[in-house]
Short mmCIF file of C-alpha atoms and ligand atoms in Angstrom, two decimals:
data_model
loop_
_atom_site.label_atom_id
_atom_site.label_comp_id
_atom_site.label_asym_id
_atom_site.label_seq_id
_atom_site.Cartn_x
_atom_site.Cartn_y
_atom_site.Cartn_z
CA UNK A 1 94.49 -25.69 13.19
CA UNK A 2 96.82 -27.47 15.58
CA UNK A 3 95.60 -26.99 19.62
CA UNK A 4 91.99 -26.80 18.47
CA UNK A 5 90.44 -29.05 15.73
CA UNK A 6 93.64 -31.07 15.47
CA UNK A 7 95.31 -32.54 18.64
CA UNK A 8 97.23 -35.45 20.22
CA UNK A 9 94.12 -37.04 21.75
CA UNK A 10 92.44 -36.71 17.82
CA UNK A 11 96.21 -38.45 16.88
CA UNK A 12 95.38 -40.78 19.28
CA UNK A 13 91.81 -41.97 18.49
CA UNK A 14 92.59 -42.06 15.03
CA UNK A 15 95.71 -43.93 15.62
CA UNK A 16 93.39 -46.76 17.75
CA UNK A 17 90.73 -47.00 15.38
CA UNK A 18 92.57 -47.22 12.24
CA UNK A 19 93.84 -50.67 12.98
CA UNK A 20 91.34 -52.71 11.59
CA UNK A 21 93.10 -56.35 13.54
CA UNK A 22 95.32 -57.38 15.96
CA UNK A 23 99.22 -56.93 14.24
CA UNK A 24 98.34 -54.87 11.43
CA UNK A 25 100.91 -53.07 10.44
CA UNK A 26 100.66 -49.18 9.81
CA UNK A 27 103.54 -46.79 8.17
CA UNK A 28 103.22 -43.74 9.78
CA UNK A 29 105.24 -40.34 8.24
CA UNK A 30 105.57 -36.83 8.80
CA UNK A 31 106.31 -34.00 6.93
CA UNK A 32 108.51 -31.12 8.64
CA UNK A 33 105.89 -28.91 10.72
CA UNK A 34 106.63 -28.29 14.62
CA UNK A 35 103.54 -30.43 15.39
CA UNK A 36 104.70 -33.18 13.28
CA UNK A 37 106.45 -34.97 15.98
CA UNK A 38 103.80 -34.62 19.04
CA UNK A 39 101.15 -35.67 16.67
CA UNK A 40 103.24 -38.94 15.58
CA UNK A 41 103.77 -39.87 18.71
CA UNK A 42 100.19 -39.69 20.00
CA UNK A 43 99.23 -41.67 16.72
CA UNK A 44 101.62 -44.39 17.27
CA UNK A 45 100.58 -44.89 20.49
CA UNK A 46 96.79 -45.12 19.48
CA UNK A 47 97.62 -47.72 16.88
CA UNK A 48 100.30 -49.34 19.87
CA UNK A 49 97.25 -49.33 22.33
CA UNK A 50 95.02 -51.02 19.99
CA UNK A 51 97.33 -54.06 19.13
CA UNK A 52 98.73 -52.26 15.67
CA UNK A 53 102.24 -52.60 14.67
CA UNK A 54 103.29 -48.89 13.97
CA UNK A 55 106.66 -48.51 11.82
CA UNK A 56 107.98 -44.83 12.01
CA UNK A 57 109.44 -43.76 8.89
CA UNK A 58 109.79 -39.98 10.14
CA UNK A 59 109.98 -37.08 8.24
CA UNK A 60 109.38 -38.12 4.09
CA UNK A 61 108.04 -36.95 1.00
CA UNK A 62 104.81 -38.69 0.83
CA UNK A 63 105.56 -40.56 -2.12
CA UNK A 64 108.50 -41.95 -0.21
CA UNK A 65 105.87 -42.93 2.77
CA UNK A 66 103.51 -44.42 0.31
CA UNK A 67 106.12 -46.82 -1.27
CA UNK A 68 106.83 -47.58 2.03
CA UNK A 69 103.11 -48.71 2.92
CA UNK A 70 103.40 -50.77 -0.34
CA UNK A 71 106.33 -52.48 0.75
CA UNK A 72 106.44 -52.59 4.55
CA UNK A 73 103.10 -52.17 5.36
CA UNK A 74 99.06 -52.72 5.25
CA UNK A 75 98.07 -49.23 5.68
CA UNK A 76 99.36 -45.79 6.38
CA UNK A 77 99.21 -42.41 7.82
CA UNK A 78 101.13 -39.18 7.23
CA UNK A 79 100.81 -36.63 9.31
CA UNK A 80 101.18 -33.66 6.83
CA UNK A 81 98.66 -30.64 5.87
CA UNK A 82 100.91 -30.62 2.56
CA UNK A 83 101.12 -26.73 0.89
CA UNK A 84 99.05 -24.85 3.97
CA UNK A 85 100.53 -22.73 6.58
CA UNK A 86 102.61 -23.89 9.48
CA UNK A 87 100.14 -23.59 12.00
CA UNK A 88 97.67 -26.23 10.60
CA UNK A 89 98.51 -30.25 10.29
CA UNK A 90 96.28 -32.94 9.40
CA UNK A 91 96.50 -36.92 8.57
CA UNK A 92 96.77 -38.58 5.57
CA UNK A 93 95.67 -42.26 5.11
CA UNK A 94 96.94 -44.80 2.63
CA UNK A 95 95.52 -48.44 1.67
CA UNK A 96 96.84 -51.70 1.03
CA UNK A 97 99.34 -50.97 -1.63
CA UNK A 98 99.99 -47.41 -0.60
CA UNK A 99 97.36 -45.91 -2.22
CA UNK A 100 95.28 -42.88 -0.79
CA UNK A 101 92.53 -44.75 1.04
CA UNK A 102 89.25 -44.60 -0.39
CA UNK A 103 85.75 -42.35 0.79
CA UNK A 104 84.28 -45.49 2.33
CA UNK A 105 87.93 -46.47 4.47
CA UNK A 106 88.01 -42.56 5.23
CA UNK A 107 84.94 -43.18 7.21
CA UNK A 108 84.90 -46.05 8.79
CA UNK A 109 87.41 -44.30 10.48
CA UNK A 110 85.51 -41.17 11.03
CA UNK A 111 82.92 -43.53 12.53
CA UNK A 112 85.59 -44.87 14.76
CA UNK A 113 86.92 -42.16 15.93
CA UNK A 114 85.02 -41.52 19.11
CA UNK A 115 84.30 -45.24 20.01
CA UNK A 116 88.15 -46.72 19.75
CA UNK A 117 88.66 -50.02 22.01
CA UNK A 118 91.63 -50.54 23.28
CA UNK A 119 93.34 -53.50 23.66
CA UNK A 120 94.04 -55.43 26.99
CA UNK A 121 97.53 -55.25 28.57
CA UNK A 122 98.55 -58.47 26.98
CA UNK A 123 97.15 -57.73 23.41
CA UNK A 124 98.90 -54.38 23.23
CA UNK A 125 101.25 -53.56 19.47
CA UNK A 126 104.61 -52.48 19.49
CA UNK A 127 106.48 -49.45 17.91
CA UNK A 128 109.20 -50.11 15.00
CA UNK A 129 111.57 -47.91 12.98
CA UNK A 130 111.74 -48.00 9.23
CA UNK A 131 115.40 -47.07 8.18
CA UNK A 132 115.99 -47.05 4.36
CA UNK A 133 112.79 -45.58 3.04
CA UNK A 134 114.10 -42.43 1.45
CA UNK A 135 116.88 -44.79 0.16
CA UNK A 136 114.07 -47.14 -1.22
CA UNK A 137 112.45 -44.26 -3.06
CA UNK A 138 115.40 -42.17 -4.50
CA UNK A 139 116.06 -45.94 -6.17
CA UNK A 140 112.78 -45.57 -7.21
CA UNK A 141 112.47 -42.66 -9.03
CA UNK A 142 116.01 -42.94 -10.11
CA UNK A 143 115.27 -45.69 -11.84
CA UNK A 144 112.46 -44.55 -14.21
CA UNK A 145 114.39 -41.43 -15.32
CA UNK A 146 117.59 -41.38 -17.80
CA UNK A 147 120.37 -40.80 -15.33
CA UNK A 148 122.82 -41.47 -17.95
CA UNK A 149 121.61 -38.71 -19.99
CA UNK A 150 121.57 -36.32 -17.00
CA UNK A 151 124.99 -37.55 -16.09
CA UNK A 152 126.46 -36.37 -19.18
CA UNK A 153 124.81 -32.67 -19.02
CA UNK A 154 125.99 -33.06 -15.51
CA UNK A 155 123.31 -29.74 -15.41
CA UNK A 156 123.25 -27.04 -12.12
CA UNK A 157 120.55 -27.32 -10.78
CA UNK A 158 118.70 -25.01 -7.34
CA UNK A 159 116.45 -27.13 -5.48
CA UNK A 160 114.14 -25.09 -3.10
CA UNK A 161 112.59 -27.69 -0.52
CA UNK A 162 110.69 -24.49 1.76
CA UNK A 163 112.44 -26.54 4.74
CA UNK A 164 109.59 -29.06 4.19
CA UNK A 165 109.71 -33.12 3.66
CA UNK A 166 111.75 -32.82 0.21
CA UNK A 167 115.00 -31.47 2.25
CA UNK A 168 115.38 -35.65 3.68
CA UNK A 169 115.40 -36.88 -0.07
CA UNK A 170 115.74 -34.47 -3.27
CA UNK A 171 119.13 -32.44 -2.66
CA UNK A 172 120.56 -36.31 -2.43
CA UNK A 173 118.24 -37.73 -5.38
CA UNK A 174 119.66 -35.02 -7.82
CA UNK A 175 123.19 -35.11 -6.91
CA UNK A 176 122.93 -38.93 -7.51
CA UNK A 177 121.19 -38.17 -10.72
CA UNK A 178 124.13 -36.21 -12.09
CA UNK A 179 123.19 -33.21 -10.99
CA UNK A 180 125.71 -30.13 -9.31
CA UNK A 181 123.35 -28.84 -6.65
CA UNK A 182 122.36 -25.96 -4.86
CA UNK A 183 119.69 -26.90 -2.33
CA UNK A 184 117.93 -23.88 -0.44
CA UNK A 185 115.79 -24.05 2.69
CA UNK A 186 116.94 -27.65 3.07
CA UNK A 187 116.90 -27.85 6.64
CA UNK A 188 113.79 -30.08 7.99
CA UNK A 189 113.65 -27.65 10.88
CA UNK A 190 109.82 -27.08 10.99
CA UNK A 191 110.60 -23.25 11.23
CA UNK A 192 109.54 -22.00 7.16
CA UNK A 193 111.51 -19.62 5.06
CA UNK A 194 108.75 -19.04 2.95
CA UNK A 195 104.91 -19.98 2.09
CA UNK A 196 104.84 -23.35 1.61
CA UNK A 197 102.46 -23.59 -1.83
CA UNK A 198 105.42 -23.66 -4.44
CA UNK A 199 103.54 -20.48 -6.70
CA UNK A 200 105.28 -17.60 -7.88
CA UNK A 201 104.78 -15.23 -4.37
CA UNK A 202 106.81 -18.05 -2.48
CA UNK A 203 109.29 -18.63 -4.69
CA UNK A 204 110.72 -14.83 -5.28
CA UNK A 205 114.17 -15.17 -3.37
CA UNK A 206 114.37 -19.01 -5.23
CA UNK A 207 113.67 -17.12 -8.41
CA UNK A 208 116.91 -14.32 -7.54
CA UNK A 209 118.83 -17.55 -6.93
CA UNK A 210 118.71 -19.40 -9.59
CA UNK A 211 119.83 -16.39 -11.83
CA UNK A 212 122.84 -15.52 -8.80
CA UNK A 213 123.84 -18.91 -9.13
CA UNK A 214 123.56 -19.32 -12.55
CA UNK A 215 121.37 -23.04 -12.64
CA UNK A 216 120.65 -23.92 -15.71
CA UNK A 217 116.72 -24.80 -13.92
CA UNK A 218 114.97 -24.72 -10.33
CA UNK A 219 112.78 -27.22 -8.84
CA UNK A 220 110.69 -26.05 -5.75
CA UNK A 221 108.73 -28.48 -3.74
CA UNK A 222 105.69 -28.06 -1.72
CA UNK A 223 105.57 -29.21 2.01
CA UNK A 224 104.98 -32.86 1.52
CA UNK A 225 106.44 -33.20 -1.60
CA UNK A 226 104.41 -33.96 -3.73
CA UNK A 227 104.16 -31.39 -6.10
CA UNK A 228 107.20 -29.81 -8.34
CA UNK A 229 107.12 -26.97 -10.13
CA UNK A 230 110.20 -26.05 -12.11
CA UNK A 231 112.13 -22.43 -13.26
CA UNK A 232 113.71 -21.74 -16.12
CA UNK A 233 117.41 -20.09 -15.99
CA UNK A 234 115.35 -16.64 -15.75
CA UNK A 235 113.69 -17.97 -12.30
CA UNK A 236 110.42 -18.10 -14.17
CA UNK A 237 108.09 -20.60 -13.33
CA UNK A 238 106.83 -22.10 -16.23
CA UNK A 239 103.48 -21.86 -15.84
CA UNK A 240 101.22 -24.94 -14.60
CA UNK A 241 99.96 -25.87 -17.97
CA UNK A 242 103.14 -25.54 -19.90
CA UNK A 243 104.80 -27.85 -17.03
CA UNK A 244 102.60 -30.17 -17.53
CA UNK A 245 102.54 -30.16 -21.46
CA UNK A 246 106.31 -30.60 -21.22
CA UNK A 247 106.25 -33.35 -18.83
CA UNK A 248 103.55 -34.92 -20.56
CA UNK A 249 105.51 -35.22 -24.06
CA UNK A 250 108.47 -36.08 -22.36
CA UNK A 251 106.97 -39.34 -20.83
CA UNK A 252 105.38 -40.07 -23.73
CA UNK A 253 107.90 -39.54 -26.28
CA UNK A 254 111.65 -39.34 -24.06
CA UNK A 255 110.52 -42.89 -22.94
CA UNK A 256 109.14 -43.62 -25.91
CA UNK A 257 105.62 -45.05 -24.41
CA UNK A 258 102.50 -44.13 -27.09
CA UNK A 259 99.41 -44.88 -24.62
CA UNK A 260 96.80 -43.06 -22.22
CA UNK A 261 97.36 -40.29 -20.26
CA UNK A 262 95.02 -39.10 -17.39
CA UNK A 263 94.44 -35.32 -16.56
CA UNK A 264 91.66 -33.37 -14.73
CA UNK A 265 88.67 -31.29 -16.30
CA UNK A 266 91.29 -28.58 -15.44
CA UNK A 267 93.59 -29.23 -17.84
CA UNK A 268 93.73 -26.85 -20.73
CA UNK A 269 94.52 -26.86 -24.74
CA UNK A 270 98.26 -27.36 -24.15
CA UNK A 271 98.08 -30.41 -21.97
CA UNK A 272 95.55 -31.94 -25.00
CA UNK A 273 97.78 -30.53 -27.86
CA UNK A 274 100.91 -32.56 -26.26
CA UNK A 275 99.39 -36.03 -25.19
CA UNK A 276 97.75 -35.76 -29.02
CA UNK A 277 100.73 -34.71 -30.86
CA UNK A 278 103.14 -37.30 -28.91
CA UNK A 279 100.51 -40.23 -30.12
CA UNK A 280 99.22 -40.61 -26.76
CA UNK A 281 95.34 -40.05 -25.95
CA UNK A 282 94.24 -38.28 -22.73
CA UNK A 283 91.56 -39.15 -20.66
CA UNK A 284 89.95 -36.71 -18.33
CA UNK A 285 89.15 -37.56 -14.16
CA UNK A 286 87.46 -35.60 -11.36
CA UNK A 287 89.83 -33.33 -9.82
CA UNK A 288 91.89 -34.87 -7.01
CA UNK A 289 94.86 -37.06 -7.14
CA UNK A 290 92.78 -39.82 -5.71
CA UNK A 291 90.43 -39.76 -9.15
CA UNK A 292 93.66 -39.72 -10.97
CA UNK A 293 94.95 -42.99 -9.82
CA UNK A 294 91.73 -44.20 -10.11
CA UNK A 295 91.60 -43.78 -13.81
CA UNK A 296 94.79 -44.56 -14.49
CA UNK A 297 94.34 -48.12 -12.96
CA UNK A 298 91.19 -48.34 -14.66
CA UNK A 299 93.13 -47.16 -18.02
CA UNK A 300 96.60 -48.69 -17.85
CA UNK A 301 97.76 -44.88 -18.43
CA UNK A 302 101.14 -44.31 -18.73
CA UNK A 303 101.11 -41.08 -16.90
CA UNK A 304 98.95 -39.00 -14.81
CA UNK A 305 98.62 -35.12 -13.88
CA UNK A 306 96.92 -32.20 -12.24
CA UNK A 307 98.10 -28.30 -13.57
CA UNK A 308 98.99 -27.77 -9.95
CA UNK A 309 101.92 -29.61 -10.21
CA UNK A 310 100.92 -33.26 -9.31
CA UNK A 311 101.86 -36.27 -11.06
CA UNK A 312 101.97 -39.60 -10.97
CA UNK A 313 104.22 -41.94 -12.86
CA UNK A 314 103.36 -45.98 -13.82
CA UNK A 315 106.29 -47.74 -12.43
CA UNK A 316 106.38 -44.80 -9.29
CA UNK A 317 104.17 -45.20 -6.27
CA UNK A 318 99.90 -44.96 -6.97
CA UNK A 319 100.00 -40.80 -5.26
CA UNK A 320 101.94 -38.20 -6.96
CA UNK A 321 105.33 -37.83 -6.51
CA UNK A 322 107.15 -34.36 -6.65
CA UNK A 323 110.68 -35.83 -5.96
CA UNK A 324 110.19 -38.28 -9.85
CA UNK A 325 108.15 -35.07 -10.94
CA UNK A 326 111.25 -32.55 -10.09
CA UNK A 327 113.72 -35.43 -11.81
CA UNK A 328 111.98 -35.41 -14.99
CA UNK A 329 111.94 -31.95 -15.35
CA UNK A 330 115.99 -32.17 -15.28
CA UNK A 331 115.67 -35.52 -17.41
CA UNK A 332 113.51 -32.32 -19.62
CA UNK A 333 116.40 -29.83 -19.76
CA UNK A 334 118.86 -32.40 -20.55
CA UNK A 335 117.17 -33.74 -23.36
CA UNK A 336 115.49 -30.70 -24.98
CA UNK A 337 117.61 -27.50 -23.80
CA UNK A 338 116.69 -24.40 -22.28
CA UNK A 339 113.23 -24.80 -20.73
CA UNK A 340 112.19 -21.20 -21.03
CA UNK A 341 112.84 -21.85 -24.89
CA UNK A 342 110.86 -24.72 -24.42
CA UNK A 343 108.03 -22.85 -23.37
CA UNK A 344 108.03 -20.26 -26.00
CA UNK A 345 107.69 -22.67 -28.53
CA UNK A 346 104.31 -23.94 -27.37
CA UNK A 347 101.36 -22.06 -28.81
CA UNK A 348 99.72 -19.16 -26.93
CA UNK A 349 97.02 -19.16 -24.45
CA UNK A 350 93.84 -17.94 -24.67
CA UNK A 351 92.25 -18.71 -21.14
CA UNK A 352 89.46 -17.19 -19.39
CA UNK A 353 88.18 -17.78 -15.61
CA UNK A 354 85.88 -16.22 -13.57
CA UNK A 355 83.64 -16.65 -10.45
CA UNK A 356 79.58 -15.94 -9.87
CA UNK A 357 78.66 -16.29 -5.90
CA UNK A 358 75.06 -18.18 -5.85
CA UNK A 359 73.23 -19.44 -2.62
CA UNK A 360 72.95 -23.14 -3.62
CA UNK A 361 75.60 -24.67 -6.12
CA UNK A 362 74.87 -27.93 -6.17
CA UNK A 363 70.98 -26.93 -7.47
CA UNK A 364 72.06 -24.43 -9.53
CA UNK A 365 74.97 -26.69 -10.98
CA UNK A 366 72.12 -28.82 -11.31
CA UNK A 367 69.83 -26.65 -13.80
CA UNK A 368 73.40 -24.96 -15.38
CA UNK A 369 74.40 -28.46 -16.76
CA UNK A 370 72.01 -29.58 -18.99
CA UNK A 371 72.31 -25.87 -20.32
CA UNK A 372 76.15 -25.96 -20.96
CA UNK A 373 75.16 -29.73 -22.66
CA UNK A 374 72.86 -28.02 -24.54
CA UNK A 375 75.01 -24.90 -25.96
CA UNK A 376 77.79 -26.50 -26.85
CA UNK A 377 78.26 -29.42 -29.15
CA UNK A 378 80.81 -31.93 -27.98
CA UNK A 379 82.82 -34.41 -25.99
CA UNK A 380 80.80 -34.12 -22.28
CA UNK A 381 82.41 -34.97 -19.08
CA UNK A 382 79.75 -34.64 -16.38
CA UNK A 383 81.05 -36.27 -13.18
CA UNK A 384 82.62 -32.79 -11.94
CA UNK A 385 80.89 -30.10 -12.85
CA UNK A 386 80.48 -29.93 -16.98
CA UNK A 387 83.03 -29.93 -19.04
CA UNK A 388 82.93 -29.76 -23.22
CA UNK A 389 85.57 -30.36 -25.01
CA UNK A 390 85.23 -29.04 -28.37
CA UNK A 391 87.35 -28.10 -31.56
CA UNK A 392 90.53 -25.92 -30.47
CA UNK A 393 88.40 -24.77 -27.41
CA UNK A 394 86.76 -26.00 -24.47
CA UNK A 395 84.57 -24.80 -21.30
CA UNK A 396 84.13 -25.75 -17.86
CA UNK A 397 81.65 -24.39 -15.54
CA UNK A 398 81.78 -26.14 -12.03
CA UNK A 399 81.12 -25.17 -8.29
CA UNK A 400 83.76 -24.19 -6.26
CA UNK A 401 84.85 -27.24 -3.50
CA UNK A 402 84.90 -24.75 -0.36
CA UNK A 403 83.19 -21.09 -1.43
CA UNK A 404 79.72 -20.68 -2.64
CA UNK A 405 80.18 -19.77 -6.05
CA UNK A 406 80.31 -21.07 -9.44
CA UNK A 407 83.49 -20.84 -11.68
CA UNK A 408 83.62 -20.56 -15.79
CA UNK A 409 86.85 -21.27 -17.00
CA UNK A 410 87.07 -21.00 -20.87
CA UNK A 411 90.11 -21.47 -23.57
CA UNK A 412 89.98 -21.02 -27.25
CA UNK A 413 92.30 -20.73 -30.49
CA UNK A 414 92.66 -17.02 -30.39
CA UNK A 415 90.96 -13.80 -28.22
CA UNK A 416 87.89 -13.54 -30.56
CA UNK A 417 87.23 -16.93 -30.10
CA UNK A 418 87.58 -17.28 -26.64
CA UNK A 419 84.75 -13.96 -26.17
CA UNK A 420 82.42 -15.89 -28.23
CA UNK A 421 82.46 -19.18 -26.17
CA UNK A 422 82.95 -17.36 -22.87
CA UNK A 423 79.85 -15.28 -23.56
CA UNK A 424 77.65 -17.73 -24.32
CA UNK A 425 78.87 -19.66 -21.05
CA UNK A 426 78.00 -17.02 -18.92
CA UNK A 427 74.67 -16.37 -20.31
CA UNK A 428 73.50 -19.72 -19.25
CA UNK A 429 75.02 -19.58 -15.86
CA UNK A 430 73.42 -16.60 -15.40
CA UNK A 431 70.16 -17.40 -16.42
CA UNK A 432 70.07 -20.50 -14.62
CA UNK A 433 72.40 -19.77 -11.31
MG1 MG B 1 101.23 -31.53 -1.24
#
């Protein structure tokens, strides 16, 4: 929370040690929050102090910062605590190319922190101002989605930005897309309408709008903006694994790219069912956006994405980026109609989670595992948790990142199905938890 684990003097250690040499030069961002701009400025002066270049790009959607990093920079920090409430903030690091930085970058600098020299009086940075980086990145994403098609739907569309980092960029990226716009909460103001996590709670009076104003679809962004999540002209959300079935078929068959496409061990039968029937193949990563790039360098995929609304595009910038995310779920409409008629052609869902507290996860994920292996027949993943993937089903049992307890989540073909496999799941965490 900002005042207690997170303050200026933690700004400004972090901004001193982070500059690895004299003249590096360090993008810093913000997203929207009323500590965003006394946290900035205790960073840049850190990274000043300690003979760093620091080039303020403001408040901007974090894929807008990281392109910014790639271009104008050799590292980069945004100070953002992305979907959580108002009252918290936190900093973001990039690498060399504007990449999330890596475990072992993250702490060197957590090593740092408390130990930062700073530089003598004639050694000392300076402080510049980045000026077309939104600019730079609506280019960007405009260019790897069909604004001509767009254009000619010339589609309404509501764009909720929760007064968060998208208000700078996506009201203007859609209306250059073709779009006629209604943009809500689009004031950067640091003071929040609504909950910031773009879920269904939030998004209520977004929801009544887009039916008032009779939008053909709704985008709603998160608070750094990098997530999307889009409404049908009901003000339904589509539901995270239907979004990102959609978008999934639409990069691989709109642009008419066959080739890999990375999800998470998350991911359920409809994200596999439309990366397979598109011609594409999907991989599976750890979940966390910074596993996704990962694989997707490692790959050459075409397309990466997490159900909770993150994606990243090849051609975009290495982190996911909700303003391209939001445009290609108008590029959707435009090419395929009505989404909510979109989403009731995909098959149904037969999906199953639930949660069993345990002392000690990581030993009881540990004796759980080879059980799972052992019970079902199939393709493994093992590097988070267990996941099989098997004929029209799969099941994942893996510990929860912050609670102590392990989760089952289970999906199947139909409801008998999906008993069966759950059953047997939870018979070998319990035996072994
Ligand atoms: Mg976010």
């Amino acid at each position: 929370m900002v005042g207690r684990e997170v303050t200026p003097e933690l700004a400004f250690r972090l901004g001193a040690c982070f500059v690895k040499k004299r003249g590096e030069r360090i993008v810093v961002g913000r997203d929207s929050r009323s500590s965003g701009e006394m946290l900035e400025s205790a960073l840049v002066s850190g990274i000043i102090s300690s003979g760093g270049v620091a080039r303020r790009v403001g408040i901007a959607p974090l894929p807008a910062v990281s392109l910014a990093v790639r271009d104008y920079g050799d590292a980069g920090v945004m100070v953002t605590a992305s979907h959580n409430p108002p009252e918290y903030n936190g900093f973001k690091l990039f690498g060399d190319g504007g990449g999330e930085a890596g475990k072992a970058e993250e702490e060197r600098v957590e090593r740092g922190i408390g130990a930062a020299k700073l530089a003598s009086w004639d050694a000392l940075g300076r402080d510049e101002r980045l000026h077309s980086v939104v600019r730079d990145h609506i280019d960007l994403a405009l260019s790897l989605v069909d604004v001509g098609l767009i254009k000619g739907k010339n589609p309404r569309v509501l764009v909720d930005c929760g007064n968060g980092a998208a208000s700078v960029e996506m009201p203007f990226a859609l209306r250059e897309a073709g779009c006629r716009v209604v943009a809500v909460n689009a004031e950067p103001s640091g003071l929040f309408s609504r909950g910031l996590e773009p879920c269904a709670e939030n998004l209520c009076d977004a929801s009544a709008m887009v039916r008032a104003v009779g939008a053909d679809l709704g985008i709603a962004h998160d608070g750094d903006a990098d997530r999307a999540v889009a409404l049908d002209e009901n003000g339904r959300l589509l539901g995270l694994d239907a979004q990102l079935a959609l978008v999934c078929g639409e990069v691989l068959s709109g642009g008419k790219r066959k080739g890999t496409v990375v999800s998470t061990v998350e991911a359920g039968l409809l994200v596999r069912d439309a990366v397979e029937s598109a011609g594409g193949k999907l991989a599976v990563a750890r979940v966390g956006s910074s596993f996704v790039a990962r694989e997707m360098a490692r790959l050459s995929a075409v397309f990466g994405g997490e159900p909770c609304g993150e994606y990243i595009f090849r051609g975009g910038v290495p982190v996911p980026d909700g303003i391209l995310s939001g445009l290609k779920l108008v590029e959707l409409f435009c090419r395929r109609g009505k989404l909510s008629g979109q989403v009731s052609r995909l098959k149904p869902v037969f999906m199953r989670r639930a949660k069993y507290p345990v002392k000690d996860k990581a030993g009881a994920m540990k004796r759980i595992a080879p059980g799972i292996e052992k019970e079902f027949s199939g393709k493994v993943f093992a590097e988070d948790g267990i996941r099989v993937d098997f004929s029209g089903g799969w099941v994942l049992v893996r510990a929860s990142g912050t609670e102590p307890i392990i989760r089952i989540t289970a999906e199947a073909a139909s409801e008998k199905k999906l008993e069966e496999v759950f059953s047997r799941a939870e018979k070998v965490v319990k035996k072994f938890a």
